[in-house]
Coordinates of C-alpha atoms in Angstrom, one line a residue:
X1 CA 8.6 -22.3 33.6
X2 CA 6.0 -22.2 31.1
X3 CA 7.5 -19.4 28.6
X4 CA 10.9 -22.0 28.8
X5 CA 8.8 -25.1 28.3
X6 CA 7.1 -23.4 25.2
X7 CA 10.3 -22.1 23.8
X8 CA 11.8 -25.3 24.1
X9 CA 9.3 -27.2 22.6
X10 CA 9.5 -24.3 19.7
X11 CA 13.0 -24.6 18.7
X12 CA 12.9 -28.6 18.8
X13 CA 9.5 -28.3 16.0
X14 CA 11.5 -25.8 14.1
X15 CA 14.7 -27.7 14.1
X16 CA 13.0 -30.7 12.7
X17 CA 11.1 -29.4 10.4
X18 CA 14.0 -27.3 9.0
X19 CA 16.8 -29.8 9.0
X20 CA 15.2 -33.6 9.5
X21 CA 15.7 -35.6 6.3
X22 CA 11.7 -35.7 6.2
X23 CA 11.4 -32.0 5.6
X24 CA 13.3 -32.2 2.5
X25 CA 11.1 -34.7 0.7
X26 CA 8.7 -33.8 -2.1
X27 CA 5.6 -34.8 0.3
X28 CA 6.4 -32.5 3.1
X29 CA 7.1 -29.3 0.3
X30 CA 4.6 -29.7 -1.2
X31 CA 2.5 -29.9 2.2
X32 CA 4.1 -26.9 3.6
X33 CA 2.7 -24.4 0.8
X34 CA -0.9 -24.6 1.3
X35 CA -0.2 -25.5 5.4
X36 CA 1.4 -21.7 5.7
X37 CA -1.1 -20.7 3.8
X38 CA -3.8 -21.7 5.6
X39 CA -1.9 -21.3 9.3
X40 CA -1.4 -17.6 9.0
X41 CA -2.8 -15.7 12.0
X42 CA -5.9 -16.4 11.6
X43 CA -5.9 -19.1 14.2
X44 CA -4.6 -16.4 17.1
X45 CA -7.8 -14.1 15.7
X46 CA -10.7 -16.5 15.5
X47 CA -10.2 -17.6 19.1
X48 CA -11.7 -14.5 20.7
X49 CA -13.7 -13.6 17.7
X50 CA -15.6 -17.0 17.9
X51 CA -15.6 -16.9 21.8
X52 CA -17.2 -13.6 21.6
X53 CA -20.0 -14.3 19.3
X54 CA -20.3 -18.1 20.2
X55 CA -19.7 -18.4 23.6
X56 CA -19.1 -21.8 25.0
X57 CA -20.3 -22.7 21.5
X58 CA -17.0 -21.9 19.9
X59 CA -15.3 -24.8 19.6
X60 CA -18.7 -26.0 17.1
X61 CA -18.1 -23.0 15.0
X62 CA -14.5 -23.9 14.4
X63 CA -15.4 -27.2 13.5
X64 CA -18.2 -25.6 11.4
X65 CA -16.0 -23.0 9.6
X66 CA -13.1 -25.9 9.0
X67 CA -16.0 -28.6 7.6
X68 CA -16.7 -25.7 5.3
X69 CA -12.8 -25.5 3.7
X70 CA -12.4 -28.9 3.5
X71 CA -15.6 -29.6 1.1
X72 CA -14.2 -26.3 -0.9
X73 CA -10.6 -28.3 -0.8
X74 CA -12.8 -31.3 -2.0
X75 CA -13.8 -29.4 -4.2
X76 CA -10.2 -28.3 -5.9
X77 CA -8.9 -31.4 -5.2
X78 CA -11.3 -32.9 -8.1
X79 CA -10.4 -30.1 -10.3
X80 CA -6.8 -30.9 -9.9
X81 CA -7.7 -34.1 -11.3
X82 CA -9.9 -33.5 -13.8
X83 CA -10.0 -30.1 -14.8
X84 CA -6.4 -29.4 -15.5
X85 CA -6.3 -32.0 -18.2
X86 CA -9.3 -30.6 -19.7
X87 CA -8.1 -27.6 -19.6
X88 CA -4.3 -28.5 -21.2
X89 CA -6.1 -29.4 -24.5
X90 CA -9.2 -26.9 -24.8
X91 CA -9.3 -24.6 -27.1
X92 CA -9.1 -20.4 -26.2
X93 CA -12.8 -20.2 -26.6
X94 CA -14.0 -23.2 -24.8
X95 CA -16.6 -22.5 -22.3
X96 CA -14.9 -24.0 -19.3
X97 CA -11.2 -22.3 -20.0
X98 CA -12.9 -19.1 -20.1
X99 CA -14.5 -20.3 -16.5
X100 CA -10.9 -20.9 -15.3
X101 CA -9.4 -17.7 -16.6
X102 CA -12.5 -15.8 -14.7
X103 CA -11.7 -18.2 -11.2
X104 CA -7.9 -16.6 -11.9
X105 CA -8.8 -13.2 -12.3
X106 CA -11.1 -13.5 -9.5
X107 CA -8.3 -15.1 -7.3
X108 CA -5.7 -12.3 -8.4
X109 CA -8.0 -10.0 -6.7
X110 CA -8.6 -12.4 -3.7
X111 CA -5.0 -12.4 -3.2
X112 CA -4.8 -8.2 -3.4
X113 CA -7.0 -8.1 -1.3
X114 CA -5.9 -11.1 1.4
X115 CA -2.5 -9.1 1.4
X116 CA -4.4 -6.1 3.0
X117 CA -6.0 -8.6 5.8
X118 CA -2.7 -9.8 6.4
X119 CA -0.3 -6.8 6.8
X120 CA -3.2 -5.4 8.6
X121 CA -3.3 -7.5 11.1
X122 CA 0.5 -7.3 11.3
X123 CA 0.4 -3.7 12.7
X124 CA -2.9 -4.5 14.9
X125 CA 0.0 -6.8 16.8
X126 CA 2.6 -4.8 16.3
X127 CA 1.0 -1.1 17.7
X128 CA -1.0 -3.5 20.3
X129 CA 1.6 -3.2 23.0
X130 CA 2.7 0.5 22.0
X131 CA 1.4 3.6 24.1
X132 CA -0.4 4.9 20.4
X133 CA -3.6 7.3 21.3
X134 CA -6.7 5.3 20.1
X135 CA -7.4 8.1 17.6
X136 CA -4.7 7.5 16.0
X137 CA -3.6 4.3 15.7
X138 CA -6.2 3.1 13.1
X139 CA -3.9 6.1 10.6
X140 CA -0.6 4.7 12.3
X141 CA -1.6 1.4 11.8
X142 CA -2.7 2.1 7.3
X143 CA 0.6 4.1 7.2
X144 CA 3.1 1.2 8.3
X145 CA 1.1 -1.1 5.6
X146 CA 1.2 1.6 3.5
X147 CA 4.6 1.8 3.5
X148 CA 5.3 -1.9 3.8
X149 CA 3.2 -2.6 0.2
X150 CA 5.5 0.3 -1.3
X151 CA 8.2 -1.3 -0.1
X152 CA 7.6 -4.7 -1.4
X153 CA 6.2 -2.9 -4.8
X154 CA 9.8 -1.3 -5.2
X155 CA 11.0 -4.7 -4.8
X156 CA 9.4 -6.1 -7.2
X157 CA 9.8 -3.1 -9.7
X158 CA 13.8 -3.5 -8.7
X159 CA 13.5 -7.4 -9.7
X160 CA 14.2 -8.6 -6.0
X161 CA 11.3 -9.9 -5.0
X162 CA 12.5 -13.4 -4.9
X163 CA 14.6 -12.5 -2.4
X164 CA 12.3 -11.4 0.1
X165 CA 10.3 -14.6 -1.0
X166 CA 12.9 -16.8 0.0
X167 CA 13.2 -15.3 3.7
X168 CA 9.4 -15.5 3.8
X169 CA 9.3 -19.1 3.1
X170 CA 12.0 -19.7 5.4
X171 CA 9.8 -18.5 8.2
X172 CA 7.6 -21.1 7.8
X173 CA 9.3 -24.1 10.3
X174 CA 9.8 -21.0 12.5
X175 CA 6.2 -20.2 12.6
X176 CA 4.8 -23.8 13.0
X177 CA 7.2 -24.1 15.8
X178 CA 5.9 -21.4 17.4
X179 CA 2.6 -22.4 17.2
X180 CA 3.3 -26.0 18.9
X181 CA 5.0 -23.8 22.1
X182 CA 1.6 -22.0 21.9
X183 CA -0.3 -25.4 22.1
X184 CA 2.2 -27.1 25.0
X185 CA 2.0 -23.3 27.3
X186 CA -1.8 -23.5 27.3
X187 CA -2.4 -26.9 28.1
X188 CA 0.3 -26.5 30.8
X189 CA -1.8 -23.8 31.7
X190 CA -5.2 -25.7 31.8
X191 CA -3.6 -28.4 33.4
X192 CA -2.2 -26.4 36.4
X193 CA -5.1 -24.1 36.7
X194 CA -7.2 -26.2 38.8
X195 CA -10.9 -26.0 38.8
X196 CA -12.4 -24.8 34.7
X197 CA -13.6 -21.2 35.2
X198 CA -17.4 -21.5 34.1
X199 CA -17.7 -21.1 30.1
X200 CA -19.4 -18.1 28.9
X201 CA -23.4 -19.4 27.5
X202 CA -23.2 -21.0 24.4
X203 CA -24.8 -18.9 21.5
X204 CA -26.0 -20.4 18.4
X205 CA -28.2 -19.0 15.7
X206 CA -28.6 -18.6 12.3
X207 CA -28.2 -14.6 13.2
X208 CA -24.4 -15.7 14.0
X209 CA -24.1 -17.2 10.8
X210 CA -22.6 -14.2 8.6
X211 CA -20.1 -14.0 11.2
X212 CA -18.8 -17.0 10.7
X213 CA -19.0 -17.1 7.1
X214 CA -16.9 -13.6 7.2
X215 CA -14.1 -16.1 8.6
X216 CA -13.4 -18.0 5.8
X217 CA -10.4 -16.0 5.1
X218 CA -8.9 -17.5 8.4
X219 CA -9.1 -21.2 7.0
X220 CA -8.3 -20.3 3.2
X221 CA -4.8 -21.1 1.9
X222 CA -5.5 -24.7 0.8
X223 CA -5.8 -23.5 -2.9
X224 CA -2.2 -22.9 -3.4
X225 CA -2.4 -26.7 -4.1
X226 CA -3.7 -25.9 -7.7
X227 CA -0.9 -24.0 -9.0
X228 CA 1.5 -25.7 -7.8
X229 CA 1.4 -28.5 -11.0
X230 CA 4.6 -26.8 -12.9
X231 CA 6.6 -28.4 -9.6
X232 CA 4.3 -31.5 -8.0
X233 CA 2.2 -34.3 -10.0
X234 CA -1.4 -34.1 -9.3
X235 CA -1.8 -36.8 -7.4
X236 CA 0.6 -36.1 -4.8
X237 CA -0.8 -32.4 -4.6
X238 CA -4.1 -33.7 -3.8
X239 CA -2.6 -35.8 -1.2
X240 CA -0.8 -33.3 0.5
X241 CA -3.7 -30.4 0.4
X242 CA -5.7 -33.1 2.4
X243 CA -3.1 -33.4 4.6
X244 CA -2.3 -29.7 5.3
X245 CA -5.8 -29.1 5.4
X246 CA -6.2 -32.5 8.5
X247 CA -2.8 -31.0 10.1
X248 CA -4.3 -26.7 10.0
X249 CA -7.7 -28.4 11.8
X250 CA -5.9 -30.3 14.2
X251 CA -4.3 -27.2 15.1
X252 CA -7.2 -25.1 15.0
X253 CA -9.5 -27.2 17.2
X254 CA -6.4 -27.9 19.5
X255 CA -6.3 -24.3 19.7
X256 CA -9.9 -23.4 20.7
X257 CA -10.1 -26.4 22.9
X258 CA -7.5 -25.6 25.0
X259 CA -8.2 -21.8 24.9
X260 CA -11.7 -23.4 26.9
X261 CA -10.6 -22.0 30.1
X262 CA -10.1 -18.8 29.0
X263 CA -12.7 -18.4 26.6
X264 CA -15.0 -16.1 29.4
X265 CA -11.6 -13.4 29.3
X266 CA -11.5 -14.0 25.5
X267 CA -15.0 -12.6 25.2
X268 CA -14.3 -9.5 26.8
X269 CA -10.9 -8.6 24.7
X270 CA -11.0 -5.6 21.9
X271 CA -9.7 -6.0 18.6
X272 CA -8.5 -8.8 16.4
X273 CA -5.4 -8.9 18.4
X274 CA -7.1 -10.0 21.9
X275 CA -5.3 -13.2 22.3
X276 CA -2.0 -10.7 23.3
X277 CA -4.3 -10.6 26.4
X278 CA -5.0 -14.1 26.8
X279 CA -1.2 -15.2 26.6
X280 CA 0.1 -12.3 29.0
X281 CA -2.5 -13.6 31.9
X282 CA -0.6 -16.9 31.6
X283 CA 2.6 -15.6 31.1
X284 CA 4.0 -12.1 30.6
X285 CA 6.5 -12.7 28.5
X286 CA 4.1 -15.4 26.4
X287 CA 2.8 -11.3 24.5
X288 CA 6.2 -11.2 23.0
X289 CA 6.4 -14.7 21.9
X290 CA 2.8 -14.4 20.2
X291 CA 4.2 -11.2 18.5
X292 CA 7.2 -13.2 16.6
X293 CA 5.0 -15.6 15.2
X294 CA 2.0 -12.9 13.8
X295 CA 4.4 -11.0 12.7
X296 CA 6.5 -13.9 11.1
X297 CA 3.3 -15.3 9.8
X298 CA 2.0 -12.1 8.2
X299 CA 4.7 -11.0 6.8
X300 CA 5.6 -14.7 4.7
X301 CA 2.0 -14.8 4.1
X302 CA 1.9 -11.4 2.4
X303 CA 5.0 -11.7 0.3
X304 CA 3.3 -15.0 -0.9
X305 CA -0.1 -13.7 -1.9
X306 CA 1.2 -10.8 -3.4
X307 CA 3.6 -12.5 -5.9
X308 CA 0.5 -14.8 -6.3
X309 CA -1.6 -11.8 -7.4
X310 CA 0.9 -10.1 -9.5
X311 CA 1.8 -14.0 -11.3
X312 CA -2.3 -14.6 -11.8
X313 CA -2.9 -10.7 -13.0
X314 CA -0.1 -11.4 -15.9
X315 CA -1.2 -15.1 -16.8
X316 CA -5.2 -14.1 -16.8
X317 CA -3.9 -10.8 -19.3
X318 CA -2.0 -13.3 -21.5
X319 CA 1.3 -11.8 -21.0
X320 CA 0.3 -8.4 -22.0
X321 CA 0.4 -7.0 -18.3
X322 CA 4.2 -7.9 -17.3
X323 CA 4.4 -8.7 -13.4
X324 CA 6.1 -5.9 -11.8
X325 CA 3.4 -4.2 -13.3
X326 CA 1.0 -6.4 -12.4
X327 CA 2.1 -6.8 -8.7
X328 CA 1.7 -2.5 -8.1
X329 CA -1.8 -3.0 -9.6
X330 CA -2.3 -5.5 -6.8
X331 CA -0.7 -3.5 -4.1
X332 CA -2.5 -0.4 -5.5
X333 CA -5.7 -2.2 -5.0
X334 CA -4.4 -3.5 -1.4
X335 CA -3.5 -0.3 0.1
X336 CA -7.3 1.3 -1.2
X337 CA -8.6 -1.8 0.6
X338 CA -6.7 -0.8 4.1
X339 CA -7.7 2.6 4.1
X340 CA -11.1 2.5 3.2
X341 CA -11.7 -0.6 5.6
X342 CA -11.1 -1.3 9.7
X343 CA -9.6 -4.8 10.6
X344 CA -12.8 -6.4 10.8
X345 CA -13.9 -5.1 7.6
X346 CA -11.0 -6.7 6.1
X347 CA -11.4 -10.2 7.6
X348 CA -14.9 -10.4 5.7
X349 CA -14.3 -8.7 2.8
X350 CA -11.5 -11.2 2.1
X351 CA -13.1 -13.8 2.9
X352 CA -15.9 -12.9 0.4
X353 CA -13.3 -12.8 -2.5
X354 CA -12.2 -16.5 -1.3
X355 CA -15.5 -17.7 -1.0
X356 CA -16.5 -16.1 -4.6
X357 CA -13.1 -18.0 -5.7
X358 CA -14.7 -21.5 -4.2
X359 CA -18.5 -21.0 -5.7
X360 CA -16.7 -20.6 -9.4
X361 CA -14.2 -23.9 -8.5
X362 CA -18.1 -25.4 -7.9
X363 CA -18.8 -24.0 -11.5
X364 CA -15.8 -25.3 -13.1
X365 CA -15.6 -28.2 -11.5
X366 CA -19.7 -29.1 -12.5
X367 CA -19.0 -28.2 -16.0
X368 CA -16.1 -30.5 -16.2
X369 CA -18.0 -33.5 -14.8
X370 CA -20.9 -32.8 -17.1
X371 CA -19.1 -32.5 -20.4
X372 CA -16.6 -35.3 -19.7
X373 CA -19.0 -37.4 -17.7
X374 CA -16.9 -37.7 -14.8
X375 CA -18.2 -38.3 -10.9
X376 CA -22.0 -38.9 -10.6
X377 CA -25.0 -37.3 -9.5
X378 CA -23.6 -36.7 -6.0
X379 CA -20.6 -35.5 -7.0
X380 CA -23.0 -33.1 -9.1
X381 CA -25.2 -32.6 -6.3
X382 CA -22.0 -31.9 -3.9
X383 CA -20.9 -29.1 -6.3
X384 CA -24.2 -27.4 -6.3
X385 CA -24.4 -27.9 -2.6
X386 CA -20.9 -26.2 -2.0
X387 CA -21.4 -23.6 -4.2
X388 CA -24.5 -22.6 -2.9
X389 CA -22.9 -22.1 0.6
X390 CA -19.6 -20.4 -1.1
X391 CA -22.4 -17.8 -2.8
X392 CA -24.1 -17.2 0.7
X393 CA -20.6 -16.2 2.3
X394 CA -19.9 -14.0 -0.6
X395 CA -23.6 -12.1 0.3
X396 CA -23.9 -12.4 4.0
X397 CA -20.5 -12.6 5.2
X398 CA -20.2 -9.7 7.9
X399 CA -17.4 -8.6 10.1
X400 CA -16.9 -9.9 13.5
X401 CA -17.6 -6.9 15.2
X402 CA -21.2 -5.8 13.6

């Protein structure tokens, strides 16, 4: 009853969100870039990642890690404002251009290396129900990403890449659909499971803190908003990045909230695809229905970041680096990344590229209000503030497991 009641609530959020008259306005396009962005799998991951390192605390470190994006979004949000008109009009050797040409090359790499976390984690799902010897799945797992960054890399090299893009993006009302059946089965589940299983002891410290900050990654996506100006006016892209960025934490908070009962069995699961085991004790077939949406969620998200990367790596070179070339250097750079890393290390070292990403949006967006005497001391003192915490995750961020 539960695995019809989520799939039924599924195809009714897809349906609306792929053929309501509201899905084909400007407000909820430009919404639904940085929303997939930021909704990839990283909210089936941090569930039993937080629980196990948190405890009954997890549901405070969400919060945490989500207050943490939206100051960065605040962040951008003001650049998109500001900066970009700046920016149209200074010269090559201005100070601040050469800042926001140095945030680009620094997100072209972010994005290399986000395409790694993301087809990684696609495999984790994918060989998690598969009878793989331990040994090897960890080679298994690099060679299907492997070939899955060729693959798109051929793509791109053949000029087709827009193709795939389109499929990707199409995935999108799929995957939040998916996501809501996810929401309605566990609080079907809460609410018919009687009496709350005792939560697992909170644990907060400041020892727990590089874990968190090596989940950034999880909540980053919201940044899409910036280069999106050659389709959207500012104004309505700072709108909607605040919206996507109230609708992800909704989601994620919903998520950890009603994983509560559960979080004592979420401690106790392997891997960065645990919550497999959390949806099969509810409902067998619940594994499967999990699968779809990580895999659906990866795969959009990975096509998306790495035309991202390939698009930034020929802007930031002036042209001189066309983009096919320019996407293989990024998949190059991604497939190093999944062989010389596990899953965990991948989740933090991505999230230090996106945090070094946010501490030079601080940078660019202090220099703007001090030359052009925009904002005021707070705004100032909100930069430095943001920054500071942006350049801590970039140091300290560790992977979930250490």
């Amino acid at each position: 009853m539960i695995v019809i009641i989520a799939l039924g609530v599924s195809i009714i959020v897809a349906a609306l969100l792929t053929f309501s008259p509201f899905a084909r306005s400007d407000g909820w396009r430009a919404t639904v870039t940085p929303l997939a962005s930021i909704i990839g799998s990283g909210f089936l991951i941090c569930g039993p990642l937080l629980a196990r390192e948190f405890g009954g605390a997890a549901l405070l470190a969400m919060a945490a890690l989500l207050a943490i994006a939206y100051a960065a979004g605040w962040v951008i949000r003001f650049n998109i404002r500001h900066a970009e008109d700046h920016l149209a009009t200074a010269p090559f050797a201005d100070p601040i251009a050469w800042t926001a040409r140095l945030t680009q090359g620094v997100l072209a790499l972010a994005y290399a290396v986000s395409v790694a976390y993301y087809l990684k984690l696609l495999a984790e799902f994918s060989l998690k129900r598969i009878a793989v010897d331990p040994v090897w799945q960890p080679v298994i797992a690099n060679i299907v990403v492997t070939v899955l960054i060729a693959a798109m890399t051929l793509l791109a090299l053949g000029g087709d890449l827009r193709k795939v893009e389109h499929v990707a993006h199409g995935t999108v009302s799929i995957k939040i659909g998916i996501i809501a059946g996810l929401l309605v089965a566990l609080g079907i589940a809460w609410a018919t499971s009687g009496a709350v299983k005792p939560l697992p002891p909170a644990r907060v410290s400041w020892a727990s803190l590089p874990m968190l900050l090596g989940l950034i990654i999880t909540v980053q996506g919201f940044e899409t908003s910036r280069y999106l100006g050659h389709d959207y006016a500012a104004e309505l892209r700072i709108r909607t990045m605040r919206h996507a960025q109230w609708i992800a934490s909704a989601i994620y908070l919903a998520f950890i909230a009603l994983l509560t009962p559960f979080l004592s069995r979420a401690a106790r699961t392997e891997g960065v695809a645990g919550i497999l085991d959390i949806m099969e004790l509810i409902a067998p077939a619940l594994g499967a229905f999990v699968l779809a949406g990580a895999v659906s969620s990866q795969l959009s998200a990975a096509v998306a970041d790495s035309i991202g990367a390939g698009g930034l790596i020929n802007e930031v070179s002036r042209r001189r680096v066309p983009v096919p070339l320019a996407f293989a250097l990024a998949g190059m750079l991604a497939i190093a990344v999944v062989w010389l890393t596990d899953p965990f290390q991948v989740v933090a070292l991505s999230s230090r590229a996106f945090a070094l990403f946010y501490a030079l949006q601080c940078a660019l967006a202090f220099a703007v209000a001090r030359r052009n005497g925009v904002g005021d001391w707070r705004h100032r003192c909100g930069f430095l503030a943001i920054g500071l915490i942006c350049l801590t995750a970039v140091v300290v961020g560790a992977p979930a497991e250490s």
